[in-house]
PDB file of N, CA and C in Angstrom:
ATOM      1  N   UNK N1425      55.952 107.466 128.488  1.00 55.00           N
ATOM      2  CA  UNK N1425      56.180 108.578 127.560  1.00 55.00           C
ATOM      3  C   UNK N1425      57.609 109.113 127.700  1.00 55.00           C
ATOM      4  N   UNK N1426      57.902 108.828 129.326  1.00 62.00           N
ATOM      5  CA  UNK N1426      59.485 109.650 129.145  1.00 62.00           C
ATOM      6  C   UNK N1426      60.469 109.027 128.882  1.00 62.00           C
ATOM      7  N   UNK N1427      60.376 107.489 128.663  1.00 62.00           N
ATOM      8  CA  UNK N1427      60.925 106.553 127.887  1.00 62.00           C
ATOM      9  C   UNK N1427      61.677 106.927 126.759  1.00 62.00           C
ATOM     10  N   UNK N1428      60.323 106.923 125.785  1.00 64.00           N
ATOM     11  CA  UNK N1428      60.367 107.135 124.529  1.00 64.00           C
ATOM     12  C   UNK N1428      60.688 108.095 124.105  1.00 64.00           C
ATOM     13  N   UNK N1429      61.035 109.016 124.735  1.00 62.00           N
ATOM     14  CA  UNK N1429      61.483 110.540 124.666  1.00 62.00           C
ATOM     15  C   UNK N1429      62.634 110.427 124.592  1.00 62.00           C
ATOM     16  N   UNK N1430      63.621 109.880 125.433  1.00 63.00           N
ATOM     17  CA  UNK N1430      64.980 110.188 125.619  1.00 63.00           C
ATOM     18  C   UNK N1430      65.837 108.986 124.914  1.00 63.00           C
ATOM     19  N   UNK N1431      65.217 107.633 123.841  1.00 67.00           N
ATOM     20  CA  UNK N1431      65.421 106.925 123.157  1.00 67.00           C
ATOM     21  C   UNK N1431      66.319 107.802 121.905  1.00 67.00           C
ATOM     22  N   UNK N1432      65.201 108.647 121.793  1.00 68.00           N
ATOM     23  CA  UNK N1432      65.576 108.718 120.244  1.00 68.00           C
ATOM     24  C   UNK N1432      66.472 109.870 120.710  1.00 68.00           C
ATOM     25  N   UNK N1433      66.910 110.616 121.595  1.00 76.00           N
ATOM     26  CA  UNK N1433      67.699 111.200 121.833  1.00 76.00           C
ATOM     27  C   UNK N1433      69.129 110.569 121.798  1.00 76.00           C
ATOM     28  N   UNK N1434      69.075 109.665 122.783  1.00 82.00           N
ATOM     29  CA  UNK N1434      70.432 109.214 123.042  1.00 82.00           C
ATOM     30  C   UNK N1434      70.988 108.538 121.675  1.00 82.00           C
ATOM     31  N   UNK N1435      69.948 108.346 120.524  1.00 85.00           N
ATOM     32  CA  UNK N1435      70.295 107.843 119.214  1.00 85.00           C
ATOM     33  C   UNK N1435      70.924 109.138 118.542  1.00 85.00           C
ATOM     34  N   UNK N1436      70.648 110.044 118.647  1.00 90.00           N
ATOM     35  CA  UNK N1436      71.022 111.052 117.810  1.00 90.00           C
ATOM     36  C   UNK N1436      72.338 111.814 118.633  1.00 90.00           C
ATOM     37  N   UNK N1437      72.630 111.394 119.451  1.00 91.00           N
ATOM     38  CA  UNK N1437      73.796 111.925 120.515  1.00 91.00           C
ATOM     39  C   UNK N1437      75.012 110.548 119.922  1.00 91.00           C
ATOM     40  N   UNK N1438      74.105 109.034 119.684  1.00 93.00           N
ATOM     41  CA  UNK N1438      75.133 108.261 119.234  1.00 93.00           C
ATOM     42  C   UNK N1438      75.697 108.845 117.582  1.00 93.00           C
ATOM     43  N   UNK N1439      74.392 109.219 117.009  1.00 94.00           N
ATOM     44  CA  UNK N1439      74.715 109.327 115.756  1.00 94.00           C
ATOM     45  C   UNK N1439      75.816 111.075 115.180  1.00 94.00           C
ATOM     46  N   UNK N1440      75.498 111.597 116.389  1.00 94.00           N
ATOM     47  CA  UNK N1440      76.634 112.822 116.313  1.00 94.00           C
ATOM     48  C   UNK N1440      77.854 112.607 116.976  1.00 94.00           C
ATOM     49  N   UNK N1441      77.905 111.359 117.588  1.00 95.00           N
ATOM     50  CA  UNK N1441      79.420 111.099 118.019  1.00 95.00           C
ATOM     51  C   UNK N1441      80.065 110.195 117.153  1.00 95.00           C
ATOM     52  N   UNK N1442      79.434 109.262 116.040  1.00 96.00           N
ATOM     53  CA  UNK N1442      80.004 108.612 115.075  1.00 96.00           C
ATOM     54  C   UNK N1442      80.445 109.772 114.129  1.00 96.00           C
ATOM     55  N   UNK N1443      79.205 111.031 114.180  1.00 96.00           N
ATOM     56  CA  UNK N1443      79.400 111.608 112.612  1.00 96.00           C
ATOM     57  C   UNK N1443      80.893 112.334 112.785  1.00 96.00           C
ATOM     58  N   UNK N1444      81.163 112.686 114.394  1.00 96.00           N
ATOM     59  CA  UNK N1444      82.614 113.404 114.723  1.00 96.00           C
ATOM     60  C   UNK N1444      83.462 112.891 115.119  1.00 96.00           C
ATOM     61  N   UNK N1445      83.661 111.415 115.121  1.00 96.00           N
ATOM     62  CA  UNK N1445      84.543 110.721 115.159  1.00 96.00           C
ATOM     63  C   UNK N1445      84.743 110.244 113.224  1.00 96.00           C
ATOM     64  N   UNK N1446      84.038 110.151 112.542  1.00 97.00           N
ATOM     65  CA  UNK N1446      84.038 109.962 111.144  1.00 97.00           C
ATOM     66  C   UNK N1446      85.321 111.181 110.541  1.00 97.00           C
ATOM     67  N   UNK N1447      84.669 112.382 110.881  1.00 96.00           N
ATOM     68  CA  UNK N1447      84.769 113.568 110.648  1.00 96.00           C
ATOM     69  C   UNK N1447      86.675 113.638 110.938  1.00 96.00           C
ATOM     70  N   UNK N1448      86.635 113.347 112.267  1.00 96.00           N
ATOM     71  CA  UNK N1448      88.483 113.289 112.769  1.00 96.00           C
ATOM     72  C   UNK N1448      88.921 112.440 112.217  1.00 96.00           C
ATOM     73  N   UNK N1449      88.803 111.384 112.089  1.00 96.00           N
ATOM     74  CA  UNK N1449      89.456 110.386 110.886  1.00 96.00           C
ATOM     75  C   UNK N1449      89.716 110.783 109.883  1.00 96.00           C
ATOM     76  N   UNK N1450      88.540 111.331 109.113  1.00 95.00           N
ATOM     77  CA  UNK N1450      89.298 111.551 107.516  1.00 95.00           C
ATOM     78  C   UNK N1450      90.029 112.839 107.982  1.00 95.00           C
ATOM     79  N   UNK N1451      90.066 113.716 108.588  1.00 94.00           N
ATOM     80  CA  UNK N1451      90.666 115.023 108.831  1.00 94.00           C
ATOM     81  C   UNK N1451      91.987 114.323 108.984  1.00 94.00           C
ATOM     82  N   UNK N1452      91.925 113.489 110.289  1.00 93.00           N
ATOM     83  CA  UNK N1452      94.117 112.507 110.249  1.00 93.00           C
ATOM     84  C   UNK N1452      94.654 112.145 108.798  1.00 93.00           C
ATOM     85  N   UNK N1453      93.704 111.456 108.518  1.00 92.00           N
ATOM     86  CA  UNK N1453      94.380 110.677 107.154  1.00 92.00           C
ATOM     87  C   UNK N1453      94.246 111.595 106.359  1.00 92.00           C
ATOM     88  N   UNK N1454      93.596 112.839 105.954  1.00 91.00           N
ATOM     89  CA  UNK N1454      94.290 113.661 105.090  1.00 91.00           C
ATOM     90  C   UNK N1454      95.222 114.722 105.317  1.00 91.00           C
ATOM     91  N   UNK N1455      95.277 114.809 106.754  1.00 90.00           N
ATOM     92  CA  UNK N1455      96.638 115.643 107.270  1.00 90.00           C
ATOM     93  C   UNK N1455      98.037 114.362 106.983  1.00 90.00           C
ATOM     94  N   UNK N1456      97.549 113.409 107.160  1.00 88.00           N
ATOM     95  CA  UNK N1456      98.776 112.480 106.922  1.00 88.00           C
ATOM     96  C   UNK N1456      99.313 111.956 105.158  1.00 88.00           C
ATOM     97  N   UNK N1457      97.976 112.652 104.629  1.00 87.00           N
ATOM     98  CA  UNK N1457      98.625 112.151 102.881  1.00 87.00           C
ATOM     99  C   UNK N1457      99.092 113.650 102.512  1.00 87.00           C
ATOM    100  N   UNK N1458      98.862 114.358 103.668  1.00 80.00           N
ATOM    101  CA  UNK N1458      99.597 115.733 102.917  1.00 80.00           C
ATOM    102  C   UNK N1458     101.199 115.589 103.587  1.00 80.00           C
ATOM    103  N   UNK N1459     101.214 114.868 104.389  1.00 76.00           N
ATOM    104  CA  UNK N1459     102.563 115.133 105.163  1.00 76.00           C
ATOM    105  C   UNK N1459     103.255 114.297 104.572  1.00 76.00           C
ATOM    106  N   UNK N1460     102.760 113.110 104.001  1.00 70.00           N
ATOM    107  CA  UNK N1460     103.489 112.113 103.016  1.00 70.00           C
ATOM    108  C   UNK N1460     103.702 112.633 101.643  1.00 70.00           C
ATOM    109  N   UNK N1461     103.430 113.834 101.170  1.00 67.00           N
ATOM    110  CA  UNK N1461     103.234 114.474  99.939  1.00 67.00           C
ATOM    111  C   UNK N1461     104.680 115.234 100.434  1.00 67.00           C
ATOM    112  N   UNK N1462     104.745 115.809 101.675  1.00 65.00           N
ATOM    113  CA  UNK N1462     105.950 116.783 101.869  1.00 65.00           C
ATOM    114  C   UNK N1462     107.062 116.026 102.452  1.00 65.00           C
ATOM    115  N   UNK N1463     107.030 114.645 102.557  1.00 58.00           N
ATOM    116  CA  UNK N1463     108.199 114.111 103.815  1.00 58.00           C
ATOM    117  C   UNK N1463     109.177 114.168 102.538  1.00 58.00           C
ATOM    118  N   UNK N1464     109.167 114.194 101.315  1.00 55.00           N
ATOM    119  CA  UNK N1464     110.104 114.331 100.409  1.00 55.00           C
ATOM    120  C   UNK N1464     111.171 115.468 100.337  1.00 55.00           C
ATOM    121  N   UNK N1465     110.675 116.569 100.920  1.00 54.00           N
ATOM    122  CA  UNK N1465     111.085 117.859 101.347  1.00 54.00           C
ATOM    123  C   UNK N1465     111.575 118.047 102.524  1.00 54.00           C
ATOM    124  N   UNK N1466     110.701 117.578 103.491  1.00 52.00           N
ATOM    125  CA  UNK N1466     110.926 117.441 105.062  1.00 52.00           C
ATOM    126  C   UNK N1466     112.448 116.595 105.531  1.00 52.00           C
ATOM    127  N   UNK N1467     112.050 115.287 105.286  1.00 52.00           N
ATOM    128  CA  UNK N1467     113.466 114.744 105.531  1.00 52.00           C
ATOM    129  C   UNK N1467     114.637 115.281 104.592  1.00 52.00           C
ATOM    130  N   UNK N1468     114.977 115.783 103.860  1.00 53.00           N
ATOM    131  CA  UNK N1468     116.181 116.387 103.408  1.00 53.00           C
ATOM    132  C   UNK N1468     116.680 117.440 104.277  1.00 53.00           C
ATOM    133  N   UNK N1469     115.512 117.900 105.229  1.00 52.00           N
ATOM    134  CA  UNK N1469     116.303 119.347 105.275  1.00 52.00           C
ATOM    135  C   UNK N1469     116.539 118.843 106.986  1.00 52.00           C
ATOM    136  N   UNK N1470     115.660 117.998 107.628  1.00 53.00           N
ATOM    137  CA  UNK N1470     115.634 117.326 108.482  1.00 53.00           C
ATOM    138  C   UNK N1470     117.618 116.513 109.095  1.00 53.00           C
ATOM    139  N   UNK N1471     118.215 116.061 108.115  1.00 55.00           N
ATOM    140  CA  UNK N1471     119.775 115.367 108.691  1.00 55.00           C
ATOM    141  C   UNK N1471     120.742 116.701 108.718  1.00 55.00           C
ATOM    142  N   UNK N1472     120.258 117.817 107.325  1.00 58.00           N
ATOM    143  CA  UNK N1472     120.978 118.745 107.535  1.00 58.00           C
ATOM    144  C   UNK N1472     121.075 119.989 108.309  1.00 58.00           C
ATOM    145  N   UNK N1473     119.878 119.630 108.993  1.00 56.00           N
ATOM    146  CA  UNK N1473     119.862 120.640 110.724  1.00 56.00           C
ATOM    147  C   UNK N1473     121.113 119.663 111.350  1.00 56.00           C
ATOM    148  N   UNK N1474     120.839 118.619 111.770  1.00 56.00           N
ATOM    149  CA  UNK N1474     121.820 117.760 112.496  1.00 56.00           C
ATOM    150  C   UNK N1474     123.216 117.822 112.416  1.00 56.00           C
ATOM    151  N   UNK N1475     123.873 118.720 113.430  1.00 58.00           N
ATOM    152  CA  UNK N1475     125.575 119.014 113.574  1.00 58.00           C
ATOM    153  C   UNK N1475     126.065 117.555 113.050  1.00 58.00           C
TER     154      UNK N1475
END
């Protein structure tokens, strides 16, 4: 019985570490299509800090 108990646990501990590793992924890649949306802005102002 205490088998079968802690089966379906450790499934749902796998399945909440895929769902928050899912979760950080798309969170990067849409912090990164926003930063590719601004590097147009960014690098300009970026050489003209540079003495």
């Amino acid at each position: 019985m205490k088998t079968q108990n802690t089966r379906p646990v450790q499934q749902n501990i796998f399945i909440i570490y895929i769902l928050s590793l899912l979760s950080l992924i798309v969170t990067v890649v849409w912090l990164n299509s926003i930063d590719v949306n601004q590097n147009s802005t960014t690098t300009e102002t970026v050489p003209t800090a540079t003495p």
